[in-house]
C-alpha cells in the first residue's frame, strides 16, 4: 500500500480497490459496500448508499455538480433494484465560494430530485479555508435511502447474479460524461454533452414488467471495462463482449480517437450495464429503448461458464478487427475528479 | 445575503441560518431539516440525517475526526428519539494525505460505531488536489438511519415540544469540545479533553423508563445559547435559565475566562439539552447521572408562557450576580472548523 493518497486512489480502478482493502475493509470487517440492503424493524427492507461529488468544472454541457449529486446516489439505489425515496445532502464550501454559484447548483439538485421522484430530507453545511489563490471549490455529499421492492421484486438482482447463457446489455452510449468533462477542461465546451441522468424510468419499467434482471450496475468511474471485470469476478463467470456492439456516439468516438482514449474506460453518469436472462433479452432491449435515456440501448455480449483457458472472472473482448483482448479493471490514474 | 461564503456561514449561528434560508430552503421548499422522520412502505418510520466533519486539528485530546463523524450523526438521530442503526461514510481526501493518518481515523470510526451500536454499511472515497504547501486535509461525511421507537415511544419528542412548566436540563458540562479544539490550536494540548461521545446510553435509558421527554437537542456548533434560543422560538415559549446552574468544568471556566469566551456559546460534541415534563424532572436527572457520559447532568431552568414584556421565543438568563440577560443565537463567526 502507498504511504500517501494520490489521485489514482480516486480513480475507481485498481488503486481505489487497494485503498478500500487496506484501510476501510480492515476497520469495518467488509461490512461496507457501494450500497447496502438493510432491515427496518424486521420486515421492511431498505437500500442505503452514499457518494461525494468533487467534479471539476462544476458546470458543464449536459449537467452540473448538483444534478450529478442527485443522479449518482439515485442510480446507486436503483442498481440494487430499490425505489429511490429519501436523500440527504452535505455541503463542504471553501471560503470565497460565490453564493450565486452555490445557489445554481442547489437549484439544479432540487430540479433533478423532482425528476427522479426523491425528496431531499436533511442537509448540513460546513465551511473550510480556500486554496489560497485558486478558485474556491465546493463539494457535495449525498446519501440515499431506497425502498426495496418499491418497483417490483428485486430479489434476483445482485452483483454476483450473472449466469452462463445470460445476455449482457448496456443502456446507451459509453463515455459521454468523461468526454464532456475532459472537453470542458480543454476548452472544447459544447461539442459533447454529459449523459448526467437519473435511471429511474428504465429500472422501474424493467422491474414492473417482471424482466429477470440478474445484475444492474451504473457505469461511472473506471468505465465499462472496470464494471464488467468486477461483475465477472463476483459472479465467477466469463463475459464475452464484442467491441463493435458497444454503442459510442460519433462525437465521443472521434474525441477519444484524437486523444488516444479507450471508450471502454471512459466514465458515464447516466448509463448502466445489465445482465438479464437470455429469454428476456429482447424484451429488455425494447423496454430500455422505450424508456427515458435508453434510446441507444444495445446487447453487447453474453455470459459463459469458465473453462480451462478462460478462468472465472475473465472478460474477453472481440475487437473490431476480430482479435481477442482480455479486459481488466482500470489500471492507471484515470481522469481525476470526473464525479 | 452576502455574495461569497465566509467562515461565519459555517458557525451554526446567525449567518448559517441566513444561508439556509437564502439558498437551501428556497430550492427545497423547507423540506430539508437537521434530521427527518420518514415512512418506509407505510407503517415503519425511520429517522435520517447527515453531517460533514472538517474539524482541525483532526486528532485532539478526547477524540478525533473519526470518532466525531460517528458521534455527530448518531447524536442527531438520538435527538429525534430514534435508535441509531445504519451509517454511511463518504471520504474526501486531499492528495498527500498520509494513509497511516487516514487509517487511524477510520479505526477510531469503527471503534466508536461499535460503542454506539451502529453499523457503517456503505462508503465512498474521492480525492481532490492538495492546498499546495499546507498540510493535506481530509473530510468525512456521515449519513445515518435510525429506527423510530427503537428505544420506546418517541412521539412526544420534537423541537417545538416545550410547554409552560417544563424543566430544562443539560446532560453535563458545557464547552469541553470547543476548549479542547481551541487549546490544541494554541498549543495547550492535553489540559482539556473533548467530550466527544455518543449519547446512546442516556437516551435509551430515558425513553425506556417512559420519561416524558418533550425535546432533546445536542449542543454543538453555536453552543447552549444558540440551541435554547432556537428551541424557545420553535416552541413559542419563554425559557428562563440560571447561569450558576449551568455546569462548566473548572478547567473550561478558567480557559474561557482567560480568553474572554462565554461558555454559553462554546460547542460540545457529547452533551445535550433536554426539556422534560416537570413531574419527570428528578427522575430524568437520576437517569442521566447514572448513564454513561451523564454524571454532571443538571437542571438549569424552566419553561414559561410568554407575557407582554417577555414575548415568545425569549431566553432569559439570570446571571451569577442576579442580573437578567436576554440570550440570542450566536451572532459572530464562532470558532471555525470546530466539527
XYZ file of C-alpha atoms in Angstrom:
678
model
C 0.000 0.000 0.000
C 1.279 3.509 -0.843
C 2.062 5.817 2.079
C 0.208 8.866 0.827
C -3.019 9.393 -1.093
C -2.693 10.172 -4.803
C -5.317 10.978 -7.436
C -5.154 7.325 -8.530
C -6.919 6.398 -5.256
C -9.916 8.359 -6.543
C -9.985 6.683 -9.971
C -12.446 3.916 -9.170
C -9.905 1.421 -10.568
C -7.087 -0.681 -9.153
C -5.685 1.862 -6.654
C -9.143 2.598 -5.225
C -9.639 -1.124 -4.679
C -6.303 -1.361 -2.864
C -7.163 1.585 -0.589
C -10.516 0.044 0.308
C -8.882 -3.292 1.094
C -6.024 -1.779 3.147
C -7.927 0.831 5.168
C -11.716 0.526 5.058
C -12.380 -3.200 4.748
C -9.882 -3.858 7.542
C -11.521 -1.471 10.030
C -15.103 -2.283 9.130
C -14.650 -6.030 8.527
C -16.085 -5.788 4.987
C -19.407 -4.545 6.287
C -19.084 -1.530 3.912
C -20.434 -1.763 0.349
C -21.394 0.594 -2.505
C -25.000 0.221 -1.419
C -26.376 -1.986 1.319
C -29.731 -3.700 1.798
C -30.960 -3.373 5.384
C -33.845 -4.425 7.594
C -36.126 -1.917 9.298
C -37.815 -3.396 12.355
C -37.615 -6.893 10.916
C -39.888 -6.992 7.905
C -39.307 -3.976 5.669
C -36.106 -3.688 3.680
C -34.341 -0.525 2.590
C -31.261 0.117 0.476
C -28.745 2.739 1.629
C -25.828 4.337 -0.168
C -23.575 7.414 -0.223
C -21.385 9.317 -2.691
C -19.356 12.524 -2.557
C -19.037 14.748 -5.600
C -15.935 16.786 -6.360
C -16.322 17.163 -10.142
C -14.414 19.937 -11.867
C -15.594 22.026 -13.628
C -18.777 22.162 -11.549
C -20.892 23.254 -14.522
C -20.520 21.562 -17.922
C -22.554 20.763 -21.028
C -25.383 18.425 -20.021
C -25.096 18.766 -16.265
C -23.525 20.215 -13.137
C -22.356 19.106 -9.670
C -25.903 19.458 -8.294
C -27.533 17.247 -10.931
C -24.636 14.810 -10.577
C -25.042 14.621 -6.784
C -28.672 13.536 -7.134
C -28.144 11.161 -10.104
C -25.138 9.398 -8.567
C -26.946 8.366 -5.407
C -30.310 7.722 -7.083
C -28.611 5.433 -9.621
C -26.714 3.524 -6.912
C -30.035 2.749 -5.195
C -31.671 1.745 -8.494
C -28.847 -0.699 -9.208
C -29.914 -2.668 -6.129
C -33.446 -2.771 -7.515
C -34.671 -0.271 -4.900
C -37.047 2.624 -5.493
C -35.095 5.785 -4.511
C -37.041 7.708 -1.868
C -35.047 9.946 0.510
C -31.732 11.770 0.132
C -29.549 13.796 2.484
C -27.167 16.498 1.264
C -23.934 17.600 2.940
C -22.102 20.656 1.593
C -18.435 21.459 2.200
C -17.810 25.005 0.980
C -14.483 26.740 0.633
C -14.358 30.333 1.817
C -14.947 32.636 -1.124
C -17.419 30.332 -2.897
C -19.870 32.528 -4.764
C -23.341 32.220 -3.233
C -24.834 32.651 -6.723
C -22.911 29.626 -7.975
C -23.860 27.522 -4.947
C -27.447 28.561 -5.441
C -27.423 27.459 -9.093
C -26.101 24.040 -8.090
C -28.683 23.703 -5.308
C -31.490 24.690 -7.683
C -30.274 22.048 -10.126
C -30.276 19.480 -7.284
C -33.867 20.342 -6.448
C -34.958 20.050 -10.102
C -33.175 16.720 -10.560
C -34.641 15.396 -7.301
C -38.109 16.200 -8.630
C -37.330 14.468 -11.918
C -36.103 11.394 -10.039
C -39.053 11.385 -7.634
C -36.934 11.693 -4.477
C -37.086 14.106 -1.548
C -34.001 15.757 -0.037
C -34.915 15.437 3.631
C -31.878 16.612 5.603
C -28.846 18.782 4.998
C -25.672 20.146 6.535
C -23.194 22.877 5.610
C -19.548 23.246 6.618
C -17.042 25.904 5.580
C -13.285 25.368 5.138
C -10.445 27.704 4.158
C -9.878 28.269 0.465
C -6.942 27.038 -1.603
C -5.302 30.466 -1.417
C -5.191 31.948 -4.887
C -7.022 29.308 -6.884
C -10.779 29.483 -7.447
C -12.813 28.366 -4.401
C -14.250 24.848 -4.626
C -17.258 23.210 -3.110
C -18.107 19.573 -2.625
C -21.450 17.832 -2.170
C -22.121 14.541 -0.430
C -25.452 12.802 -0.843
C -26.666 9.698 0.932
C -29.849 7.934 -0.067
C -32.455 5.500 1.150
C -34.485 3.419 -1.280
C -37.403 1.103 -0.709
C -36.703 -2.494 -1.681
C -39.384 -3.937 -3.933
C -40.798 -0.440 -4.393
C -40.769 -1.095 -8.166
C -41.300 -4.853 -8.064
C -39.383 -7.931 -6.999
C -35.654 -7.193 -6.927
C -34.629 -10.348 -5.088
C -32.769 -11.719 -8.125
C -30.687 -8.543 -8.615
C -27.145 -8.883 -7.237
C -23.565 -8.126 -8.215
C -22.926 -11.884 -8.348
C -26.097 -12.676 -10.303
C -24.695 -13.409 -13.800
C -25.265 -16.987 -15.027
C -23.995 -18.839 -18.108
C -26.196 -18.039 -21.096
C -27.278 -14.609 -19.776
C -27.257 -11.606 -22.097
C -25.077 -8.557 -21.365
C -26.709 -5.228 -22.272
C -25.843 -1.555 -21.911
C -28.463 1.176 -21.688
C -26.780 3.566 -24.136
C -23.610 5.149 -25.485
C -20.402 4.961 -23.473
C -18.018 7.747 -22.479
C -20.241 10.834 -22.840
C -19.707 12.227 -19.312
C -15.963 11.620 -19.429
C -15.677 13.326 -22.817
C -17.828 16.278 -21.690
C -15.701 16.881 -18.576
C -12.388 16.477 -20.369
C -13.676 18.597 -23.284
C -14.625 21.383 -20.877
C -11.160 21.293 -19.275
C -9.566 21.502 -22.714
C -11.764 24.450 -23.671
C -13.829 22.394 -26.144
C -17.084 23.033 -24.305
C -20.386 22.416 -26.018
C -19.246 19.830 -28.540
C -20.112 16.839 -26.347
C -22.815 16.768 -23.683
C -22.607 14.729 -20.481
C -25.188 11.936 -20.100
C -25.815 13.004 -16.466
C -29.257 11.449 -15.775
C -31.319 9.500 -13.235
C -32.162 5.985 -14.481
C -35.468 5.725 -12.593
C -37.694 5.306 -15.631
C -35.835 2.379 -17.210
C -35.303 0.467 -13.955
C -38.956 0.885 -12.951
C -40.118 -0.263 -16.394
C -37.858 -3.338 -16.345
C -38.837 -4.436 -12.835
C -42.536 -3.708 -13.284
C -42.522 -5.822 -16.467
C -41.119 -8.714 -14.437
C -37.922 -8.979 -16.506
C -35.486 -11.398 -14.886
C -32.694 -8.897 -14.237
C -29.724 -10.666 -12.647
C -27.375 -7.680 -12.305
C -27.505 -3.918 -12.839
C -24.516 -1.623 -12.439
C -24.180 2.033 -13.344
C -21.119 2.674 -15.488
C -19.248 5.525 -13.761
C -15.600 5.993 -12.698
C -13.459 3.289 -14.288
C -15.822 2.842 -17.217
C -17.469 -0.251 -18.715
C -14.254 -2.296 -18.667
C -13.871 -1.936 -14.884
C -17.570 -2.645 -14.262
C -17.628 -5.818 -16.381
C -14.388 -7.139 -14.852
C -15.808 -6.613 -11.345
C -19.110 -8.302 -12.216
C -17.409 -11.251 -13.943
C -15.198 -11.685 -10.882
C -18.021 -11.529 -8.331
C -20.268 -13.903 -10.331
C -17.316 -16.275 -11.074
C -18.305 -16.434 -14.755
C -16.720 -15.436 -18.062
C -18.046 -12.441 -20.004
C -17.621 -12.294 -23.795
C -18.305 -8.917 -25.383
C -17.955 -7.515 -28.887
C -16.288 -4.143 -29.368
C -18.409 -3.342 -32.445
C -21.630 -3.727 -30.471
C -20.672 -1.278 -27.705
C -22.505 1.963 -28.519
C -20.287 5.033 -28.669
C -21.530 8.281 -30.222
C -19.627 9.516 -33.305
C -18.560 12.648 -31.406
C -17.170 10.656 -28.461
C -15.531 8.151 -30.822
C -13.681 10.894 -32.685
C -12.806 12.742 -29.429
C -11.443 9.519 -27.912
C -9.537 8.650 -31.093
C -7.933 12.082 -31.224
C -6.718 11.814 -27.602
C -5.859 8.128 -27.651
C -8.528 7.251 -25.069
C -10.339 3.916 -24.878
C -14.133 4.384 -24.534
C -14.127 1.136 -22.533
C -12.534 3.042 -19.638
C -14.360 6.361 -20.016
C -16.947 7.071 -17.308
C -20.626 7.908 -17.698
C -23.179 9.348 -15.293
C -26.418 8.118 -16.809
C -25.772 4.661 -18.194
C -25.878 1.142 -16.861
C -24.695 -2.313 -17.774
C -27.192 -5.068 -17.099
C -27.213 -8.808 -17.226
C -30.556 -10.476 -17.896
C -31.907 -13.934 -18.546
C -31.381 -14.698 -22.268
C -35.104 -15.396 -22.643
C -35.822 -11.793 -21.557
C -33.038 -10.118 -23.555
C -35.128 -8.832 -26.453
C -37.933 -7.658 -24.156
C -35.339 -5.860 -22.002
C -33.925 -4.068 -25.043
C -37.414 -2.980 -26.117
C -38.167 -1.670 -22.611
C -34.824 0.136 -22.348
C -35.215 1.776 -25.757
C -38.735 2.943 -24.900
C -37.545 4.399 -21.561
C -36.173 7.861 -20.885
C -32.395 7.972 -21.562
C -32.401 4.407 -23.022
C -32.859 5.023 -26.750
C -29.383 3.696 -27.650
C -29.537 0.529 -25.541
C -27.711 -2.429 -27.057
C -26.849 -6.058 -26.450
C -23.066 -6.312 -26.276
C -22.282 -9.886 -25.296
C -23.042 -12.954 -23.258
C -22.091 -14.792 -20.088
C -20.326 -18.175 -20.356
C -19.191 -20.767 -17.849
C -15.447 -20.684 -17.105
C -13.259 -23.270 -18.834
C -9.570 -24.148 -18.543
C -8.090 -21.388 -20.739
C -10.652 -18.734 -19.741
C -10.941 -18.992 -15.965
C -13.722 -17.406 -13.873
C -13.617 -13.637 -13.840
C -12.298 -13.357 -17.413
C -13.732 -10.649 -19.648
C -12.889 -11.318 -23.295
C -13.439 -8.605 -25.873
C -13.604 -9.429 -29.593
C -12.101 -6.363 -31.264
C -13.468 -4.702 -34.367
C -10.844 -6.468 -36.481
C -11.585 -9.878 -34.939
C -8.781 -10.108 -32.369
C -9.319 -11.133 -28.744
C -8.401 -8.868 -25.844
C -8.549 -9.666 -22.131
C -10.175 -6.827 -20.171
C -9.028 -5.840 -16.661
C -10.150 -3.081 -14.265
C -8.742 0.393 -14.956
C -5.026 0.213 -14.141
C -3.885 3.817 -14.488
C -4.906 7.046 -12.787
C -7.973 7.692 -14.890
C -9.334 11.198 -15.238
C -9.211 12.958 -11.831
C -12.391 14.467 -10.410
C -14.747 13.190 -13.083
C -17.530 12.976 -10.455
C -27.427 37.815 1.804
C -23.634 38.023 1.374
C -22.212 37.344 -2.090
C -19.461 34.952 -1.067
C -19.167 32.262 1.593
C -17.220 33.152 4.733
C -16.311 31.100 7.800
C -19.303 32.677 9.574
C -21.584 30.600 7.320
C -20.152 27.511 8.985
C -20.640 28.776 12.551
C -24.029 27.229 13.202
C -25.263 30.670 14.277
C -26.948 33.626 12.584
C -25.027 33.528 9.267
C -25.632 29.776 8.845
C -29.352 30.385 9.328
C -29.298 33.115 6.679
C -27.520 30.862 4.176
C -30.037 28.081 4.754
C -32.940 30.476 4.277
C -31.492 32.126 1.154
C -30.193 29.077 -0.698
C -31.371 25.730 0.649
C -34.863 26.376 1.986
C -35.727 28.247 -1.209
C -34.711 25.401 -3.539
C -36.066 22.583 -1.403
C -39.217 24.327 -0.143
C -38.244 23.757 3.508
C -38.309 20.008 3.066
C -34.722 19.868 4.455
C -34.153 19.529 8.205
C -31.354 18.542 10.615
C -32.924 15.119 10.820
C -36.140 13.936 9.227
C -38.689 11.302 10.228
C -39.808 9.254 7.224
C -42.167 6.431 6.336
C -40.942 3.134 4.894
C -43.647 1.338 2.937
C -46.390 2.933 5.012
C -46.080 1.625 8.535
C -42.476 1.688 9.720
C -40.806 5.007 10.487
C -37.147 5.863 10.189
C -35.150 8.981 11.042
C -32.489 10.160 8.592
C -29.735 12.754 8.985
C -26.345 13.836 7.627
C -23.289 15.790 8.791
C -19.896 16.572 7.307
C -16.815 16.851 9.506
C -13.946 19.211 8.769
C -12.527 19.597 12.293
C -8.974 20.844 12.657
C -6.804 19.505 14.166
C -8.097 16.052 13.206
C -6.679 14.446 16.351
C -7.100 16.092 19.756
C -7.368 15.219 23.439
C -10.526 13.160 23.933
C -11.300 12.425 20.294
C -10.561 12.697 16.596
C -12.367 13.326 13.306
C -13.347 9.655 13.044
C -14.955 9.480 16.494
C -16.598 12.840 15.814
C -18.043 11.650 12.479
C -19.827 8.758 14.189
C -20.951 10.697 17.298
C -22.323 13.671 15.363
C -24.690 11.615 13.239
C -25.580 9.128 15.979
C -26.478 12.001 18.315
C -28.617 13.735 15.654
C -30.669 10.547 15.284
C -30.963 10.134 19.061
C -32.301 13.679 19.405
C -35.337 12.613 17.336
C -35.849 9.713 19.758
C -34.664 7.195 17.151
C -32.405 4.216 17.774
C -29.333 4.766 15.536
C -28.875 1.748 13.273
C -27.066 2.317 9.958
C -24.459 4.852 8.845
C -22.796 5.653 5.529
C -19.352 7.259 5.301
C -18.052 9.482 2.491
C -14.381 10.485 2.478
C -12.933 13.442 0.594
C -9.152 13.142 0.707
C -6.635 15.709 -0.396
C -3.668 14.386 -2.353
C -0.779 13.778 0.007
C -2.951 12.664 2.944
C -0.957 10.126 4.921
C -2.572 6.693 4.672
C -1.446 5.990 8.238
C -3.370 9.018 9.499
C -6.480 8.138 7.489
C -6.241 4.615 8.817
C -6.121 5.840 12.424
C -9.261 7.929 11.874
C -11.058 5.034 10.191
C -10.105 2.678 13.029
C -11.476 5.219 15.507
C -14.714 5.388 13.475
C -15.065 1.624 13.611
C -14.462 1.559 17.396
C -16.940 4.382 18.030
C -19.530 2.712 15.772
C -19.231 -0.429 17.883
C -19.607 1.615 21.086
C -22.733 3.288 19.675
C -24.202 0.037 18.372
C -24.382 1.154 14.741
C -23.107 -0.430 11.532
C -21.308 1.519 8.799
C -22.961 -0.067 5.766
C -21.753 1.898 2.735
C -18.832 4.121 1.864
C -17.267 6.235 -0.854
C -13.855 7.827 -1.399
C -12.942 10.819 -3.548
C -9.554 12.505 -3.986
C -9.003 16.223 -4.620
C -5.854 18.287 -5.127
C -3.995 19.466 -2.053
C -3.785 23.024 -0.775
C -0.283 23.369 -2.219
C 2.175 23.828 0.619
C -0.095 23.448 3.616
C -0.685 20.076 5.264
C -3.154 17.865 3.349
C -6.661 17.740 4.814
C -9.379 15.162 4.714
C -13.086 15.452 5.363
C -15.655 12.853 6.389
C -19.382 12.903 5.738
C -21.663 10.509 7.555
C -25.369 9.982 6.998
C -27.463 7.872 9.307
C -30.717 5.981 9.557
C -32.369 5.354 12.908
C -35.374 3.269 13.818
C -38.214 5.307 15.316
C -39.486 3.816 18.564
C -36.465 1.502 18.632
C -35.897 2.618 22.256
C -39.518 3.308 23.170
C -42.196 5.816 22.291
C -40.624 8.991 20.895
C -43.840 10.521 19.589
C -43.711 13.353 22.130
C -40.137 14.373 21.214
C -39.999 17.403 18.923
C -38.120 20.670 18.531
C -41.368 22.519 19.314
C -42.274 20.315 22.282
C -41.529 22.662 25.244
C -44.577 23.573 27.351
C -45.009 26.038 30.216
C -43.877 24.448 33.464
C -41.408 22.044 31.814
C -37.919 21.645 33.274
C -34.802 22.470 31.220
C -31.874 20.117 31.790
C -28.411 19.634 30.356
C -26.603 16.295 30.358
C -23.246 17.638 31.527
C -20.594 20.343 31.437
C -20.588 22.872 28.613
C -17.752 23.932 26.323
C -15.369 20.975 26.654
C -15.048 20.206 22.933
C -14.654 23.866 21.998
C -11.957 24.362 24.646
C -10.126 21.167 23.612
C -10.025 22.200 19.927
C -9.017 25.778 20.647
C -6.489 24.598 23.255
C -4.906 22.262 20.698
C -4.636 25.101 18.161
C -2.966 27.275 20.795
C -0.502 24.523 21.674
C -2.136 23.859 25.061
C -2.937 20.244 24.235
C -3.790 17.793 26.978
C -5.095 20.245 29.544
C -8.746 19.945 28.475
C -10.281 16.869 26.877
C -13.099 16.992 24.341
C -16.420 15.447 25.418
C -16.720 13.694 22.024
C -19.203 10.882 22.826
C -22.288 9.039 21.555
C -25.326 9.672 23.766
C -26.963 6.296 23.111
C -26.951 5.091 26.707
C -28.691 8.120 28.257
C -31.328 8.458 25.523
C -32.150 4.748 25.627
C -32.424 4.832 29.433
C -34.698 7.892 29.388
C -37.042 6.528 26.712
C -37.138 3.003 28.113
C -38.081 4.441 31.531
C -41.029 6.188 29.876
C -39.856 9.693 30.853
C -41.983 12.331 29.136
C -39.196 13.947 27.105
C -40.589 16.875 25.122
C -37.382 17.990 23.391
C -33.796 16.781 23.061
C -31.080 18.661 21.227
C -27.351 18.009 21.112
C -25.372 21.120 22.000
C -22.814 21.503 19.189
C -21.814 24.466 16.952
C -23.274 27.666 18.355
C -23.363 26.335 21.918
C -26.137 26.166 24.508
C -27.246 29.765 23.914
C -27.994 29.125 20.235
C -29.745 25.822 20.980
C -32.008 27.276 23.665
C -32.909 30.313 21.560
C -33.865 28.041 18.642
C -35.950 25.761 20.866
C -37.710 28.676 22.596
C -38.508 30.130 19.182
C -39.846 26.908 17.671
C -41.961 26.081 20.756
C -43.194 29.717 21.062
C -42.438 29.706 24.803
C -40.122 31.607 27.147
C -37.081 29.862 28.656
C -35.668 31.076 31.995
C -32.234 29.731 32.897
C -29.773 30.410 35.701
C -26.122 30.951 34.856
C -24.945 29.455 38.168
C -26.697 26.170 37.440
C -25.078 25.626 34.030
C -22.317 23.076 34.609
C -18.893 24.159 33.374
C -15.729 22.328 34.449
C -13.173 24.390 36.424
C -10.612 23.922 33.621
C -13.020 25.156 30.912
C -14.177 28.014 33.164
C -10.634 29.251 33.671
C -9.741 28.703 29.976
C -12.835 30.643 28.875
C -12.182 33.403 31.395
C -8.593 33.806 30.246
C -9.653 34.152 26.590
C -12.828 36.156 27.204
C -15.079 33.385 25.868
C -18.644 32.759 27.003
C -19.255 29.048 27.756
C -22.864 29.649 26.657
C -21.617 29.821 23.057
C -18.905 27.165 23.229
C -19.715 23.938 21.378
C -19.737 20.395 22.683
C -19.791 17.027 20.943
C -21.229 14.796 23.637
C -23.831 16.836 25.502
C -27.497 17.558 25.095
C -30.101 19.970 26.365
C -33.443 18.406 27.139
C -36.861 19.618 28.123
C -38.993 17.260 30.175
C -42.307 17.289 31.978
C -41.722 18.871 35.424
C -43.147 15.754 37.093
C -40.357 13.695 35.492
C -37.522 16.175 36.085
C -35.953 14.499 39.119
C -36.269 11.012 37.599
C -34.661 12.321 34.395
C -31.726 13.743 36.350
C -31.245 10.437 38.170
C -31.311 8.519 34.890
C -28.919 10.942 33.192
C -26.455 10.847 36.085
C -26.499 7.031 36.119
C -25.925 6.870 32.355
C -22.604 6.873 30.504
C -21.367 10.458 29.921
C -24.188 11.946 32.073
C -22.582 12.186 35.513
C -22.673 16.009 35.555
C -26.268 16.408 34.387
C -28.064 19.400 35.888
C -31.372 21.229 35.903
C -30.730 24.738 34.608
C -34.126 26.379 34.266
C -37.770 26.195 33.331
C -40.208 26.944 30.531
C -42.789 29.706 30.990
C -45.675 31.007 28.923
C -44.913 34.243 27.049
C -46.217 37.503 28.555
C -46.188 41.103 27.321
C -42.620 42.058 28.279
C -41.151 38.621 27.557
C -42.613 37.556 24.208
C -42.486 34.042 22.795
C -39.007 32.902 21.861
C -37.324 34.832 24.686
C -34.484 33.164 26.558
C -33.768 34.986 29.824
C -30.604 34.202 31.759
C -30.250 35.174 35.420
C -26.548 35.950 35.798
C -24.394 34.897 38.734
C -24.734 38.377 40.233
C -28.512 38.420 39.816
C -28.844 40.455 36.619
C -31.034 39.487 33.693
C -29.631 38.907 30.209
C -31.541 38.165 27.027
C -29.932 35.304 25.065
C -29.844 35.240 21.263
C -28.332 32.781 18.775
C -24.583 33.090 18.171
C -24.070 36.367 16.298
C -20.382 36.338 15.448
C -18.203 33.954 13.453
C -17.724 31.419 16.200
C -14.696 29.115 16.162
C -14.108 27.882 12.585
C -13.942 24.142 11.899
C -14.868 23.002 15.401
C -16.564 19.928 13.903
